[in-house]
Coordinates of C-alpha atoms in Angstrom, one line a residue:
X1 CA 2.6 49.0 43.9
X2 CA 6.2 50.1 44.4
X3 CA 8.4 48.0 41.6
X4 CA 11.8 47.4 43.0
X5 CA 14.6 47.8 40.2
X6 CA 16.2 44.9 38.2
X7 CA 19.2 43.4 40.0
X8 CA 20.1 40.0 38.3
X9 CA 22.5 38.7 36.2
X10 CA 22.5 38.1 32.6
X11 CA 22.8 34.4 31.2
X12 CA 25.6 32.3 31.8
X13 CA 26.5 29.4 29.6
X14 CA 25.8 26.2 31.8
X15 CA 27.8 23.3 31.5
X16 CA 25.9 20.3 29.5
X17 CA 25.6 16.9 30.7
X18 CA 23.0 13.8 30.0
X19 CA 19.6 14.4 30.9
X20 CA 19.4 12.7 34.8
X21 CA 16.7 10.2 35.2
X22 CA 13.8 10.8 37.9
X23 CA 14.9 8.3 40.1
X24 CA 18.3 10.3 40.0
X25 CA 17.2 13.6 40.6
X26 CA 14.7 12.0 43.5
X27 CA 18.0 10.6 45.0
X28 CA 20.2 13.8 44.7
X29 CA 17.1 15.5 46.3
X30 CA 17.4 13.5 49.3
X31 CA 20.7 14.0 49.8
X32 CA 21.1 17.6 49.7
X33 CA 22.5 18.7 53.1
X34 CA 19.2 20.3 55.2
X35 CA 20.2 24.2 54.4
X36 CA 21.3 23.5 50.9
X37 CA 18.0 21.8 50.3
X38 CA 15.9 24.4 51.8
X39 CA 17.1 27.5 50.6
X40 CA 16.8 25.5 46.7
X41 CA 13.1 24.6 47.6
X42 CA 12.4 28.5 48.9
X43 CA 14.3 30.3 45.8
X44 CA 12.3 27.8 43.4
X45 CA 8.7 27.9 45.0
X46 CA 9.5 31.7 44.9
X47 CA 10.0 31.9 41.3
X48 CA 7.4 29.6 41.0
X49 CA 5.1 31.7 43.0
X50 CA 5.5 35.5 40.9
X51 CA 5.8 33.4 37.4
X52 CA 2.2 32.2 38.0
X53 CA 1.2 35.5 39.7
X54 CA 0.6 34.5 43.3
X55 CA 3.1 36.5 44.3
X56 CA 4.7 40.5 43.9
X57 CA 8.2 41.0 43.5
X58 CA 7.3 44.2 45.0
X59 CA 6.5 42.6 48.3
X60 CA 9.5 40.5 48.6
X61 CA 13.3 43.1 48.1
X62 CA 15.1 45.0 50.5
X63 CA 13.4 48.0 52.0
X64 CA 14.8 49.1 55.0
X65 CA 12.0 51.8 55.3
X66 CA 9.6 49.4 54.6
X67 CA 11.1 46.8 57.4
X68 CA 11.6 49.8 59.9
X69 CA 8.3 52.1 59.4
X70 CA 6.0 49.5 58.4
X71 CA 7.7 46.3 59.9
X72 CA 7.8 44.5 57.2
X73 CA 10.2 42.2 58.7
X74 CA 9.8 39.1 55.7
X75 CA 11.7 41.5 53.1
X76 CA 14.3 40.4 55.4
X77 CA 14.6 36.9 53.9
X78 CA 12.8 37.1 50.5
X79 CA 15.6 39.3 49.1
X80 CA 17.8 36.4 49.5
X81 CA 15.4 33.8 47.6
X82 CA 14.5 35.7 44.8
X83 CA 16.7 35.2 41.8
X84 CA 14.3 36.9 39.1
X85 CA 12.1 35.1 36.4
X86 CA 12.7 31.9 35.3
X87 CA 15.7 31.9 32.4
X88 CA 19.0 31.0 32.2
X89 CA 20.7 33.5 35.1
X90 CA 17.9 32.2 37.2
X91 CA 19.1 28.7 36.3
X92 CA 22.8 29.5 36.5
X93 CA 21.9 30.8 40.4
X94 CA 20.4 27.6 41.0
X95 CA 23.5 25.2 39.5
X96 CA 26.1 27.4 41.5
X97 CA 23.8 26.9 44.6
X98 CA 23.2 23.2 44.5
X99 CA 27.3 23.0 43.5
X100 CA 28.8 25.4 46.1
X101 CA 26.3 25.1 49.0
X102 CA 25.9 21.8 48.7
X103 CA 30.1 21.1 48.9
X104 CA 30.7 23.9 51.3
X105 CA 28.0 22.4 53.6
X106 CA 29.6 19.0 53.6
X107 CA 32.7 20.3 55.0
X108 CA 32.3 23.7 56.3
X109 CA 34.6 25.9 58.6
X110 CA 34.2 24.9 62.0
X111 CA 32.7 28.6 63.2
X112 CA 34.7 29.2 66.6
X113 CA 37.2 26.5 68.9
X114 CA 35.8 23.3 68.2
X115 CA 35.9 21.1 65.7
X116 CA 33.7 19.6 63.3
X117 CA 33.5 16.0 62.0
X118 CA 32.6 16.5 58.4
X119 CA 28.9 17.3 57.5
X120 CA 28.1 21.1 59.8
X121 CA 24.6 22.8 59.3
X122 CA 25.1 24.5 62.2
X123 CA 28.6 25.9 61.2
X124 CA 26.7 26.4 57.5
X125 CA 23.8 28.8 59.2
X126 CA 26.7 30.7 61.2
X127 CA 28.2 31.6 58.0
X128 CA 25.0 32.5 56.0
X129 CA 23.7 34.4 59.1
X130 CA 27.0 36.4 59.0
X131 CA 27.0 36.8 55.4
X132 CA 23.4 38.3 55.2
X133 CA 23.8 40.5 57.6
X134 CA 27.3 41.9 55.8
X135 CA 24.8 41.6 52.4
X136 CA 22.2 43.9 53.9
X137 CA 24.4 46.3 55.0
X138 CA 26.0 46.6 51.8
X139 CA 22.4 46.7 49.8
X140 CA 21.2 49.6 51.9
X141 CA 24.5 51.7 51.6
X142 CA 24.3 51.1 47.5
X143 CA 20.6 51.0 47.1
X144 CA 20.2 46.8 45.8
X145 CA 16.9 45.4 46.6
X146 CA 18.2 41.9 46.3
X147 CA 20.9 40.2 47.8
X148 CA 20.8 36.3 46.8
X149 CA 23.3 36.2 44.1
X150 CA 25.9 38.1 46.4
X151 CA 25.2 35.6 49.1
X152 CA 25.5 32.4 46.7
X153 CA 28.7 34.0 45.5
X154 CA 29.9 34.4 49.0
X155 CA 29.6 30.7 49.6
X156 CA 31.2 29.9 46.5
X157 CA 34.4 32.1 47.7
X158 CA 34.4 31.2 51.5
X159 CA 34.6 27.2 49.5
X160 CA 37.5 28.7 47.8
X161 CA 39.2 29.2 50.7
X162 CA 38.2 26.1 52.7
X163 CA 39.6 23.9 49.0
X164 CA 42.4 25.9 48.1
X165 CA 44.2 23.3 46.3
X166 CA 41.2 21.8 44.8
X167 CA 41.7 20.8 41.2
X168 CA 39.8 21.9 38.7
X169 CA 39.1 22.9 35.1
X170 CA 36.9 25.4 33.7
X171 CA 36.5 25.0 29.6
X172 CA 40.2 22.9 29.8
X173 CA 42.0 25.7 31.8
X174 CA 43.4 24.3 34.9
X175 CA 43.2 26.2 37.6
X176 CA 43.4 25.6 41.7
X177 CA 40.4 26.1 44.2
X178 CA 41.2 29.7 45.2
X179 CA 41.5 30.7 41.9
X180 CA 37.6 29.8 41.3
X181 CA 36.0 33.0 42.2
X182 CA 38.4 35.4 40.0
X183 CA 37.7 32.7 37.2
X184 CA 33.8 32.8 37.8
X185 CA 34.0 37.0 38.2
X186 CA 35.7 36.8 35.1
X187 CA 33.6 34.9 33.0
X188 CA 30.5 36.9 34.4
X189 CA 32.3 40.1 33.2
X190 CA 33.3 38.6 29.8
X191 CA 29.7 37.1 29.0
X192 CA 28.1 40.9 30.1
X193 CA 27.3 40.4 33.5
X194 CA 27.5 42.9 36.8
X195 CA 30.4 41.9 38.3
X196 CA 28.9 44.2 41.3
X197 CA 27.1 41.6 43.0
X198 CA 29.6 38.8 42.5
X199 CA 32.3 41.6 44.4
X200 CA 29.8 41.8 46.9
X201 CA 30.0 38.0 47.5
X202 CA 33.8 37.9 47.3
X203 CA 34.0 40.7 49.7
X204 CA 31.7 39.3 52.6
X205 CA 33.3 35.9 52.1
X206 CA 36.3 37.2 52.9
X207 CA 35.2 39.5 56.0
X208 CA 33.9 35.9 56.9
X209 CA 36.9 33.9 56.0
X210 CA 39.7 37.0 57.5
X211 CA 37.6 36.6 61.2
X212 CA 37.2 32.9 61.6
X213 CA 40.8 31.6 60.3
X214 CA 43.1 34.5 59.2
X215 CA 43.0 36.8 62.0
X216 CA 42.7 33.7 65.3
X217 CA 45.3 31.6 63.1
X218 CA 48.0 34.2 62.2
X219 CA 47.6 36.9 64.9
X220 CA 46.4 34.5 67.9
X221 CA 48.8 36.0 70.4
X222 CA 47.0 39.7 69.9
X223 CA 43.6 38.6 68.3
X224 CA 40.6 39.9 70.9
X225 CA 38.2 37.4 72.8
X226 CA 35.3 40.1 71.2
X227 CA 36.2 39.0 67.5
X228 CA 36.1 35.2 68.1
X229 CA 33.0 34.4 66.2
X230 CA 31.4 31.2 67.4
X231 CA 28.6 28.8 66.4
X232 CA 25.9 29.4 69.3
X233 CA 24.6 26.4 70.8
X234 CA 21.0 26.5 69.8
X235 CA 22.1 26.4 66.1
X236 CA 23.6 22.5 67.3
X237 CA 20.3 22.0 68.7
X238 CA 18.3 23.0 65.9
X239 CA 20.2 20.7 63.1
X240 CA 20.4 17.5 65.8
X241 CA 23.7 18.4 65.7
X242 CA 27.0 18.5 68.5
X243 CA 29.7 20.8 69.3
X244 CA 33.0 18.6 69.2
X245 CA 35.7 20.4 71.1
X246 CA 39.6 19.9 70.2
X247 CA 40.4 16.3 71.7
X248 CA 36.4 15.7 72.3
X249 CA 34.3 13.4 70.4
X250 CA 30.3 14.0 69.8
X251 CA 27.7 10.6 70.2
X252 CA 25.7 11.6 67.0
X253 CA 28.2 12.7 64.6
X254 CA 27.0 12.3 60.9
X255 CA 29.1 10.7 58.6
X256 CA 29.8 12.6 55.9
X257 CA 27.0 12.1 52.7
X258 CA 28.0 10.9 49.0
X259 CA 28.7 14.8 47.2
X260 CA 25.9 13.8 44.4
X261 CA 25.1 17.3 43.5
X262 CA 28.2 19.1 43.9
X263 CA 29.9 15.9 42.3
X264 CA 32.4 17.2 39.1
X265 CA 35.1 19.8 39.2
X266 CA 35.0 20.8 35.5
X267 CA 32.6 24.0 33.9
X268 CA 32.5 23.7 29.9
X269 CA 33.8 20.6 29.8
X270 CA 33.1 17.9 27.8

């Protein structure tokens, strides 16, 4: 069996809090945004899956041989929801997941012209869909077999952007919502870590962040039709969802859902 090289981050130190009840976690559960909840179930089940030897981490990285000559097309997806033996990194993957994800998916970009009314899964997909495919790209041309820690990270940055004057405090250092990333990167890179991945994150986010608001916003006299990245359609469809346009209003707009998860602004505090 081929045995795809390691890729994951050391430990990093997780903030401490009480220990939730059952009730609590069942209710935080269930009010995960759809995406945010998913790709948590997958990553864990995963994990759960190659700890107790029902699964081969050889089967599930990046191969693009692999995916081409042998059309194994599932690498395509398990790279993203593998995060590596159960541990603290793993752990720390998780926490920044149900944090960022969970926030970012709450209030997301609106991906395109229109305009959404809080809570966008659709908008959420649109920017993960991008993001992987940047993430992919990037693995093959360096040779990493897995690509879920750049893609949390890239959520965690694009959040940055959307929260840029977001107070908050990481071990009683103030610091402002764009700032977050650099602080993250450089607490990775202080406890040990690869900062590699976490650059990969930061650069796809921004890609991401450059087409959808930068370049329309600041250059919208000379910006091309071509480089308009929108939302398509079906992705409304699949999440129950509707496109509100500038002015427009949608019948079945979901009101935004109490941040239980991603609740807390401070890392190392007590």
């Amino acid at each position: 069996r081929t045995t795809p090289p390691s890729e994951f981050s050391l430990p990093h130190k997780l903030n401490t809090h009480p220990t939730p009840t059952m009730s609590s976690i069942e209710e935080q559960f269930k009010s995960m945004p759809p995406i945010t909840r998913g790709w948590f179930v997958a990553a864990l089940l995963t994990t759960t899956a190659v700890t107790l030897g029902f699964a081969d981490p050889g089967k599930l990285y990046l191969s693009w041989d692999l995916v081409i000559n042998k059309f194994e097309l599932w690498r395509l997806v398990t790279n993203f929801i593998f995060f590596g033996p159960f541990g603290m990194g793993f752990a720390f993957q998780l926490w920044i997941m149900c944090r960022m994800c969970y926030r970012y998916e709450e209030n997301p970009f609106p991906v395109g012209t229109h305009i959404n009314g809080g809570r966008s899964s659709a908008d959420m997909m649109m920017m993960l869909s991008f993001g992987a495919v940047v993430c992919v790209t990037i693995g093959y041309l360096m040779g990493k077999p897995f690509m879920g820690p750049p893609l949390v990270f890239m959520v965690l940055y694009v959040w940055s952007r959307r929260n840029e004057n977001e107070q908050m405090s990481i071990f009683g250092i103030k610091i402002v919502g764009y700032q977050y990333p650099w602080a993250m990167l450089a607490l990775a890179v202080l406890m040990g870590s690869d900062p590699v991945p976490d650059l990969i994150g930061i650069f796809a986010g921004h890609v991401f962040y450059f087409l959808i608001d930068v370049g329309p916003n600041k250059y919208a006299e000379t910006w091309p039709s071509w480089l308009l990245l929108q939302t398509p359609n079906f992705l409304f469809d699949m999440f129950d969802e509707r496109r509100v346009n500038p002015g427009g209003r949608t019948a079945n707009q979901r009101a935004p859902v109490p941040n239980a998860w991603g609740s807390g602004q401070t890392l190392g505090g007590n």
